[in-house]
PDB file of C-alpha atoms in Angstrom:
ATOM      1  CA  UNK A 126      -5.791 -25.128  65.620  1.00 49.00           C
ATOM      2  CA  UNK A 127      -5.369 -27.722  63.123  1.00 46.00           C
ATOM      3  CA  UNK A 128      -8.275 -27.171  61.215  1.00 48.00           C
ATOM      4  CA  UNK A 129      -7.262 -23.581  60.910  1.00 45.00           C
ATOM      5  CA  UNK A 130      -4.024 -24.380  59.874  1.00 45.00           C
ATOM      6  CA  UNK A 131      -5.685 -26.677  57.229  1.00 45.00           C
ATOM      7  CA  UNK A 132      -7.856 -24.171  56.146  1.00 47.00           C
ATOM      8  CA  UNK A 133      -5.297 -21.352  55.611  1.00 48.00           C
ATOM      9  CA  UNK A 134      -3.078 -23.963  54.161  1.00 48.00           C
ATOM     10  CA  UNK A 135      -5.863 -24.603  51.727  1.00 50.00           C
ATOM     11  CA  UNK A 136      -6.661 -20.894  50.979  1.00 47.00           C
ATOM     12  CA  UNK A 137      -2.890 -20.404  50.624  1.00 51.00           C
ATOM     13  CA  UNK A 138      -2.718 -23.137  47.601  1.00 49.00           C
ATOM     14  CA  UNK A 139      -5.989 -21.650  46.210  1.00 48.00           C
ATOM     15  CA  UNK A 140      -4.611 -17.610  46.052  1.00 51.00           C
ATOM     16  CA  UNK A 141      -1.669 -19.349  44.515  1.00 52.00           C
ATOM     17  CA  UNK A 142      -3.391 -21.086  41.973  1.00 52.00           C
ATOM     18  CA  UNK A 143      -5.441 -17.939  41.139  1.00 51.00           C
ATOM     19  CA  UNK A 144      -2.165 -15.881  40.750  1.00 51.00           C
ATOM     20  CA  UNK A 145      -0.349 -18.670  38.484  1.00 49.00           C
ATOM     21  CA  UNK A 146      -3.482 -18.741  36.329  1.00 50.00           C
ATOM     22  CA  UNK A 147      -3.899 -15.428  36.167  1.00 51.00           C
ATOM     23  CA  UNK A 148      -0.391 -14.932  35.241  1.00 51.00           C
ATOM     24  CA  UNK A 149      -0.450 -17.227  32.660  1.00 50.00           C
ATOM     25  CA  UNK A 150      -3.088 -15.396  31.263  1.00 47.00           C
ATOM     26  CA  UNK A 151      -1.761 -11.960  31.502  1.00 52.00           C
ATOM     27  CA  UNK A 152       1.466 -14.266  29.450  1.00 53.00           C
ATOM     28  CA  UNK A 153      -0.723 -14.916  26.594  1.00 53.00           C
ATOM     29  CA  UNK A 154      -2.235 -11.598  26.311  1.00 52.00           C
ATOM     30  CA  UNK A 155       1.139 -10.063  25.961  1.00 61.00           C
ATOM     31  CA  UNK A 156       1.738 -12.810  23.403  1.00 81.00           C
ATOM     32  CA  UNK A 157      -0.694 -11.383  21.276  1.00 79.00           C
ATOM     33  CA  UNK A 158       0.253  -7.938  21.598  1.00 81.00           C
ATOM     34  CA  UNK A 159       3.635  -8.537  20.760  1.00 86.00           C
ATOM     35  CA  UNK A 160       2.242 -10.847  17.827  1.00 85.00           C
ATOM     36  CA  UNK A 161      -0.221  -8.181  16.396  1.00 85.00           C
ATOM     37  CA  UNK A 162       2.807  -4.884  17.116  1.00 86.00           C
ATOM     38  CA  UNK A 163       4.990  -7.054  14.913  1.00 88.00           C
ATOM     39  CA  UNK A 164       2.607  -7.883  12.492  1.00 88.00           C
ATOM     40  CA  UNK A 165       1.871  -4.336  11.745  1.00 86.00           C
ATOM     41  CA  UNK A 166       5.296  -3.275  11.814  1.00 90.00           C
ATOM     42  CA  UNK A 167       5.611  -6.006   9.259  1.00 90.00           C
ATOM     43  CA  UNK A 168       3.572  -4.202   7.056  1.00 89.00           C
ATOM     44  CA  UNK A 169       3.890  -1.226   7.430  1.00 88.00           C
ATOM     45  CA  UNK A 170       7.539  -1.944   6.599  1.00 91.00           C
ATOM     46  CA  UNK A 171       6.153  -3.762   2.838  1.00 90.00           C
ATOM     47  CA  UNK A 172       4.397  -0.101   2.782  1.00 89.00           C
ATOM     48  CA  UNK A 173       7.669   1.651   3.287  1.00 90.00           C
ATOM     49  CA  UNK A 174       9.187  -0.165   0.949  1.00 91.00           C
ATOM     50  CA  UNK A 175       6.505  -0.315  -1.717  1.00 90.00           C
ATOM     51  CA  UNK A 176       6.708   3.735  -1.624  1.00 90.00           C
ATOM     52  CA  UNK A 177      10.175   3.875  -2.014  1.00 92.00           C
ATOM     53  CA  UNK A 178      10.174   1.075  -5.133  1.00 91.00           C
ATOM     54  CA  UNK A 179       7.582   3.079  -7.027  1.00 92.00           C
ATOM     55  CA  UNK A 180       9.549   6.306  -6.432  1.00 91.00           C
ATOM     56  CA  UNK A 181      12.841   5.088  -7.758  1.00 93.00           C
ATOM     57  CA  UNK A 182      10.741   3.509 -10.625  1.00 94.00           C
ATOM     58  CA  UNK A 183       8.954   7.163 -11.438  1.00 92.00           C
ATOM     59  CA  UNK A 184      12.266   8.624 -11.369  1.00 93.00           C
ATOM     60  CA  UNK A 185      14.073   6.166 -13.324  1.00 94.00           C
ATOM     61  CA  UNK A 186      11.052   6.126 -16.491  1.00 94.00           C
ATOM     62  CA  UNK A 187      11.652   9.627 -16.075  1.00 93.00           C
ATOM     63  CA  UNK A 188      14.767  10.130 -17.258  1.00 94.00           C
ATOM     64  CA  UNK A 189      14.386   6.868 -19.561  1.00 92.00           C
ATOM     65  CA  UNK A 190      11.163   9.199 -21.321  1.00 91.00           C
ATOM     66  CA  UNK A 191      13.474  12.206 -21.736  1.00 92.00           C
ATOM     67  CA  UNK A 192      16.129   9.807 -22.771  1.00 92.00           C
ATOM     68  CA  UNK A 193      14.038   8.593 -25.422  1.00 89.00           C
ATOM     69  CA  UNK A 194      12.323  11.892 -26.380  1.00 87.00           C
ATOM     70  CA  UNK A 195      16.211  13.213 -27.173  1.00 89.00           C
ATOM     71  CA  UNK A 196      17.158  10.015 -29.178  1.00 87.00           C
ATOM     72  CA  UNK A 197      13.620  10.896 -31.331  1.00 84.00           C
ATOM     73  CA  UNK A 198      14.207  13.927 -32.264  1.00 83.00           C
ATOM     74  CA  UNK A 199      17.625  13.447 -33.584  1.00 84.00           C
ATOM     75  CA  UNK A 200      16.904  10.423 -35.539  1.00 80.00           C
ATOM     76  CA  UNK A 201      13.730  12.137 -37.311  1.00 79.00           C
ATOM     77  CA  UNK A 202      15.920  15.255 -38.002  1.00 80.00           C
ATOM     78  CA  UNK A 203      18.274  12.527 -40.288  1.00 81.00           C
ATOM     79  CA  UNK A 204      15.808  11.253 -41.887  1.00 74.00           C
ATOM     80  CA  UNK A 205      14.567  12.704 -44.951  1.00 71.00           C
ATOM     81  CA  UNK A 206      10.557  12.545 -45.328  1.00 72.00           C
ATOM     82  CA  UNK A 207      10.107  13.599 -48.914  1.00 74.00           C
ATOM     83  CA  UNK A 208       9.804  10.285 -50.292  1.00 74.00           C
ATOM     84  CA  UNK A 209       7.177   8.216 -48.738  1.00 70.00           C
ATOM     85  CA  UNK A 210       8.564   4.505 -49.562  1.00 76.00           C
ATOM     86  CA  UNK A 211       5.253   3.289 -47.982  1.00 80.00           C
ATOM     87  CA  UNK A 212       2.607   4.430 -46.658  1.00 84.00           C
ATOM     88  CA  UNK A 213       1.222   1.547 -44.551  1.00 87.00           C
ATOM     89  CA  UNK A 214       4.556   1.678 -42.270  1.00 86.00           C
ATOM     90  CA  UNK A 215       4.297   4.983 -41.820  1.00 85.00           C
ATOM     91  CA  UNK A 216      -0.117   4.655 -40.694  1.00 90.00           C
ATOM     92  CA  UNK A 217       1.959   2.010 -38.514  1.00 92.00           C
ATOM     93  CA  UNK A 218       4.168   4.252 -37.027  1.00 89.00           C
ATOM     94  CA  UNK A 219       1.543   7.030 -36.056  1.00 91.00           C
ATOM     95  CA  UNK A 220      -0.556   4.323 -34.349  1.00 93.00           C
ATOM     96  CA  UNK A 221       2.554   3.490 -32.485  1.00 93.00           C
ATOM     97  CA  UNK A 222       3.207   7.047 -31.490  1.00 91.00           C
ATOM     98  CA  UNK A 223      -0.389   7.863 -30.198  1.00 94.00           C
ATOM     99  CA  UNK A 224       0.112   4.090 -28.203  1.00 95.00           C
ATOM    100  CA  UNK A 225       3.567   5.248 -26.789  1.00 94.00           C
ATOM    101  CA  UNK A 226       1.929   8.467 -25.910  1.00 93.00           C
ATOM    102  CA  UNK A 227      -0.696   6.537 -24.249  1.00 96.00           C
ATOM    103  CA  UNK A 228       1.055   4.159 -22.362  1.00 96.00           C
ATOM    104  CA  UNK A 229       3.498   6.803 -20.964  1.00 95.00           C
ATOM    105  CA  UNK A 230       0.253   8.747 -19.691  1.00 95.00           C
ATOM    106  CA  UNK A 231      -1.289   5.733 -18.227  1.00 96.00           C
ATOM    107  CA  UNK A 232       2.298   4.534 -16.104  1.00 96.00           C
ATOM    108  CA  UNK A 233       2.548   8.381 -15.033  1.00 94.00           C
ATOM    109  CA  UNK A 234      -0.960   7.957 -13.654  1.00 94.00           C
ATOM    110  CA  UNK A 235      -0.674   3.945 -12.216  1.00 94.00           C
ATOM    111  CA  UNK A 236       2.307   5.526 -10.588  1.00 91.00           C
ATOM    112  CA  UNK A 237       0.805   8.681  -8.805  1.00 90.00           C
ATOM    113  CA  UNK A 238      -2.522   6.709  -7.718  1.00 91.00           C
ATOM    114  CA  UNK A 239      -0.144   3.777  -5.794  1.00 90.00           C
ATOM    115  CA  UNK A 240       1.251   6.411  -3.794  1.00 85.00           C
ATOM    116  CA  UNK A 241      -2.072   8.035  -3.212  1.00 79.00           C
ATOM    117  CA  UNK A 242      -3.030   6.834   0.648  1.00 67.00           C
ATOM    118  CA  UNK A 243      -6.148   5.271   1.551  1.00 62.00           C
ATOM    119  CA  UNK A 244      -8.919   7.505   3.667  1.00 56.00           C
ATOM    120  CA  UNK A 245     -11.541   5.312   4.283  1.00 55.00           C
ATOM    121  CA  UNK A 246     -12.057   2.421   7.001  1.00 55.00           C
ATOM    122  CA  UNK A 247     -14.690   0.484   8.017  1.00 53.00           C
ATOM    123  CA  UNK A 248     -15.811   2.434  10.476  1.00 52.00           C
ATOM    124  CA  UNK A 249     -15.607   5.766   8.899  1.00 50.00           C
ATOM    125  CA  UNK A 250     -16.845   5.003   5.413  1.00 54.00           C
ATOM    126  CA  UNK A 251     -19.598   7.339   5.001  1.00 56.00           C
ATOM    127  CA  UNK A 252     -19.277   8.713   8.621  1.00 60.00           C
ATOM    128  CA  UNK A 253     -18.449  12.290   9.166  1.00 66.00           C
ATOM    129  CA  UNK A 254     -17.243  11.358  12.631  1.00 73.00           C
ATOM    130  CA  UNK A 255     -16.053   8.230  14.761  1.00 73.00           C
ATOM    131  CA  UNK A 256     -17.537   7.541  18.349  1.00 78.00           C
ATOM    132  CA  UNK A 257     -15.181   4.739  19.523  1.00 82.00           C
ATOM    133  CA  UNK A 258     -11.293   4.294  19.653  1.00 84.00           C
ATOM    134  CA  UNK A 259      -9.878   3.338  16.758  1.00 83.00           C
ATOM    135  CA  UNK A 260      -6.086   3.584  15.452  1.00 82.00           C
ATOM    136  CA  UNK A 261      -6.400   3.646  11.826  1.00 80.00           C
ATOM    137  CA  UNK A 262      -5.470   7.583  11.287  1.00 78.00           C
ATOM    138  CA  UNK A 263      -8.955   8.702   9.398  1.00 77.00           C
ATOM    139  CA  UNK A 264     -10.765   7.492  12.285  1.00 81.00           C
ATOM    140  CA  UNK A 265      -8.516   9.598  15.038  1.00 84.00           C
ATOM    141  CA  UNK A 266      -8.738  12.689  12.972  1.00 82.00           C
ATOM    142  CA  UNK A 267     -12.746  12.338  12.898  1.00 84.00           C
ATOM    143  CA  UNK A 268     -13.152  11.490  16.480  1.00 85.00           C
ATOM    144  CA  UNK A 269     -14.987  15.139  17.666  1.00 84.00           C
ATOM    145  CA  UNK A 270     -11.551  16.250  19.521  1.00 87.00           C
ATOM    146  CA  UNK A 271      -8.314  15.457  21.382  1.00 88.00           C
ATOM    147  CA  UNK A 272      -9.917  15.459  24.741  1.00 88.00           C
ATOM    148  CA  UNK A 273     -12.741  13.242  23.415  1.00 88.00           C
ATOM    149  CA  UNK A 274      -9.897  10.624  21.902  1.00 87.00           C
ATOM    150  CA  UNK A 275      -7.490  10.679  24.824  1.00 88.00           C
ATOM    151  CA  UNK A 276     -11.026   9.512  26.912  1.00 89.00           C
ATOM    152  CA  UNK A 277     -12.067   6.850  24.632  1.00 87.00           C
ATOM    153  CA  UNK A 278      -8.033   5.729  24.683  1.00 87.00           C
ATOM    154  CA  UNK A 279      -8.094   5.528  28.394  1.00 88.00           C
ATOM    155  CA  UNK A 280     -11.424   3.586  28.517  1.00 89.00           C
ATOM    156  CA  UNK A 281     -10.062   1.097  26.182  1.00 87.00           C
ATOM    157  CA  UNK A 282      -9.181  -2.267  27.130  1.00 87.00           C
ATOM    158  CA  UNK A 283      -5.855  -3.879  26.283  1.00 84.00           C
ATOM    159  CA  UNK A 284      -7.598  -6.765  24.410  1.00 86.00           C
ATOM    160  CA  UNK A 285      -9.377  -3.998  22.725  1.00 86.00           C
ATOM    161  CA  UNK A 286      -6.626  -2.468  22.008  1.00 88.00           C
ATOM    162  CA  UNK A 287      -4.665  -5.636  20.630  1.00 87.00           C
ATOM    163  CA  UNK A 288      -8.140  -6.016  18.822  1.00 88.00           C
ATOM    164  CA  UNK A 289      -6.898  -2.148  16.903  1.00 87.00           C
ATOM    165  CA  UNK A 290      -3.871  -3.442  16.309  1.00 89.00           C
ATOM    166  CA  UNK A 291      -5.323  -6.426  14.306  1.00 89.00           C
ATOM    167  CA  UNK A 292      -7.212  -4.212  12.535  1.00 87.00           C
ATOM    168  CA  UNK A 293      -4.962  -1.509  11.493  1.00 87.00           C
ATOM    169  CA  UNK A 294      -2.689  -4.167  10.537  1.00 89.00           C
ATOM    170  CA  UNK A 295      -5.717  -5.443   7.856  1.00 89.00           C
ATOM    171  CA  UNK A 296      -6.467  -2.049   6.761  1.00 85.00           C
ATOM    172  CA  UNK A 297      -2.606  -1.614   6.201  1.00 87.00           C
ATOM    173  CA  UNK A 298      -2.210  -4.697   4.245  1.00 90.00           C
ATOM    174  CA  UNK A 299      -5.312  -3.816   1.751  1.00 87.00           C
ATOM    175  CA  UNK A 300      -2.993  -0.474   1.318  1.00 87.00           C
ATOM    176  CA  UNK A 301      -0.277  -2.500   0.722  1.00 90.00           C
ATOM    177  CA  UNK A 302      -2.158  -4.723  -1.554  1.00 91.00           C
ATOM    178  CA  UNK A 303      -3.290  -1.774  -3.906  1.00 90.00           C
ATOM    179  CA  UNK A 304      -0.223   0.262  -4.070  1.00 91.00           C
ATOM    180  CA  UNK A 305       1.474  -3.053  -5.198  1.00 92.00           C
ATOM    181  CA  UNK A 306      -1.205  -3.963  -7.749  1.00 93.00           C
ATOM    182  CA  UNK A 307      -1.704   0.013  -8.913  1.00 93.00           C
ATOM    183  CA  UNK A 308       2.348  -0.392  -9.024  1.00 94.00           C
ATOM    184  CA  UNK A 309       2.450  -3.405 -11.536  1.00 95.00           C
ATOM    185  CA  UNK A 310       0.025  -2.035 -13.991  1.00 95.00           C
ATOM    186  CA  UNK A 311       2.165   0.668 -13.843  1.00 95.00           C
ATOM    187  CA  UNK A 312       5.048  -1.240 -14.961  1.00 95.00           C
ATOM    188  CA  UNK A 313       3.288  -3.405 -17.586  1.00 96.00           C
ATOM    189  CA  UNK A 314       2.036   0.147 -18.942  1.00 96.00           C
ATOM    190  CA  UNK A 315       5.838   1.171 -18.920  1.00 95.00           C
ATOM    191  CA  UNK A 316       6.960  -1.447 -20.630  1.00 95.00           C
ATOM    192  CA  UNK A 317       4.337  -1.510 -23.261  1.00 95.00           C
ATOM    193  CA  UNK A 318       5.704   2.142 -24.178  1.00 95.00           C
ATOM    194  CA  UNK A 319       8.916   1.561 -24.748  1.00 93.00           C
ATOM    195  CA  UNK A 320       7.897  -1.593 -27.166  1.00 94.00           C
ATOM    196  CA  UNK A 321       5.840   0.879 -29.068  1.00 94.00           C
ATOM    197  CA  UNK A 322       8.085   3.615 -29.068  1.00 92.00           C
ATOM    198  CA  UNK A 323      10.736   0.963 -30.730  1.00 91.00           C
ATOM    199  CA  UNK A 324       7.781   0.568 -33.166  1.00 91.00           C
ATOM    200  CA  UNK A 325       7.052   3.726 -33.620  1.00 89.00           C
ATOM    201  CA  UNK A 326      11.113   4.294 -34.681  1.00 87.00           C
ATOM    202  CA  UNK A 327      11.179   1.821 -36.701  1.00 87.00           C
ATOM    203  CA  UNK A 328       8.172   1.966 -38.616  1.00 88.00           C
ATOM    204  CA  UNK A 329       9.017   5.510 -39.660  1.00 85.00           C
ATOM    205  CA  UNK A 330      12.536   4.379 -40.350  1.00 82.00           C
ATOM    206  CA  UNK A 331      11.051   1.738 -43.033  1.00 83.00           C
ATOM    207  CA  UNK A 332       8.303   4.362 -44.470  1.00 79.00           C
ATOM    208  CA  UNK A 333      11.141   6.623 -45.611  1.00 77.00           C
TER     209      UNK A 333
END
């Protein structure tokens, strides 16, 4: 009777030790899913907010274009171009019209591509469909169908799943990363035009 005592005793401590372990594992797995969730909420907040920067800066360059456009044509109207004073200022001031003309094309088009999305992943680069679960949103749409996805979602393991997470959250940081680089050229190129269209005004001011 002792010995069985012992030995359930012992058995006892051992299924307790299991569970403790294994709930110290199950612990650090949730760590990391709650690690990777905020990690991609983390960006895809910079992506929220990257969208909504360069559509208050279109808007805004917008109106300062028009602005400027109005402010042209009334100055030229005053000024009176029978009398050439010189003629280099005024080769000066056509360059700087084409380049304000230019740069204004090239922001208009730095600003459309950053908020053009990205369509391509690893996985489905070159791939007209995708056999395994994925979240990135390419990848669902080219999985075969809805039954087929909601099979290969169930089959999925939750580190495999925290394994999507980690990689949606890279694919939505190199997003990121282009919008916000596509987004500064943008502003460089919008800022170059209004230096040249100050040239352009006051070239043509000093030809006359």
């Amino acid at each position: 009777m002792e010995q069985k005592g012992a030995m359930n005793m012992t058995k006892t401590r051992k299924n307790t030790r299991d569970d403790k372990n294994s709930n110290i594992k199950s612990a650090e797995e949730i760590s990391l899913f709650e690690k990777s969730k905020y990690g991609l909420d983390l960006v895809n907040g910079w992506i929220s907010s990257a969208d909504s920067k360069i559509g208050t800066f279109g808007a805004v360059y917008a109106v300062v274009v028009a602005v400027f456009v109005y402010i042209a044509d009334k100055f030229f109207a005053t000024v009176d171009c029978t009398n050439v004073i010189n003629p280099i200022l005024l080769q000066w001031s056509k360059y700087s019209a084409i380049a304000a003309i230019v740069s204004v094309l090239i922001t208009i088009f730095f600003c459309l591509w950053s908020l053009s999305p990205s369509f391509t992943s690893v996985f489905s680069k070159k791939q007209c469909t995708v056999n395994q679960f994925s979240l990135f949103y390419d990848d669902v749409a080219k999985v075969s169908s809805v039954g087929e996805y909601v099979k290969l979602a169930k089959e999925v393991s939750d580190e495999q799943f925290t394994e999507e997470i980690m990689k949606e959250t890279y694919y939505n940081s190199e997003i990121c990363s282009k919008k916000m680089h596509r987004f500064k050229k943008g502003v460089i190129a919008a800022v170059s035009s209004i230096l040249f269209y100050a040239g352009w005004v006051l070239f043509f001011y000093l030809a006359y």
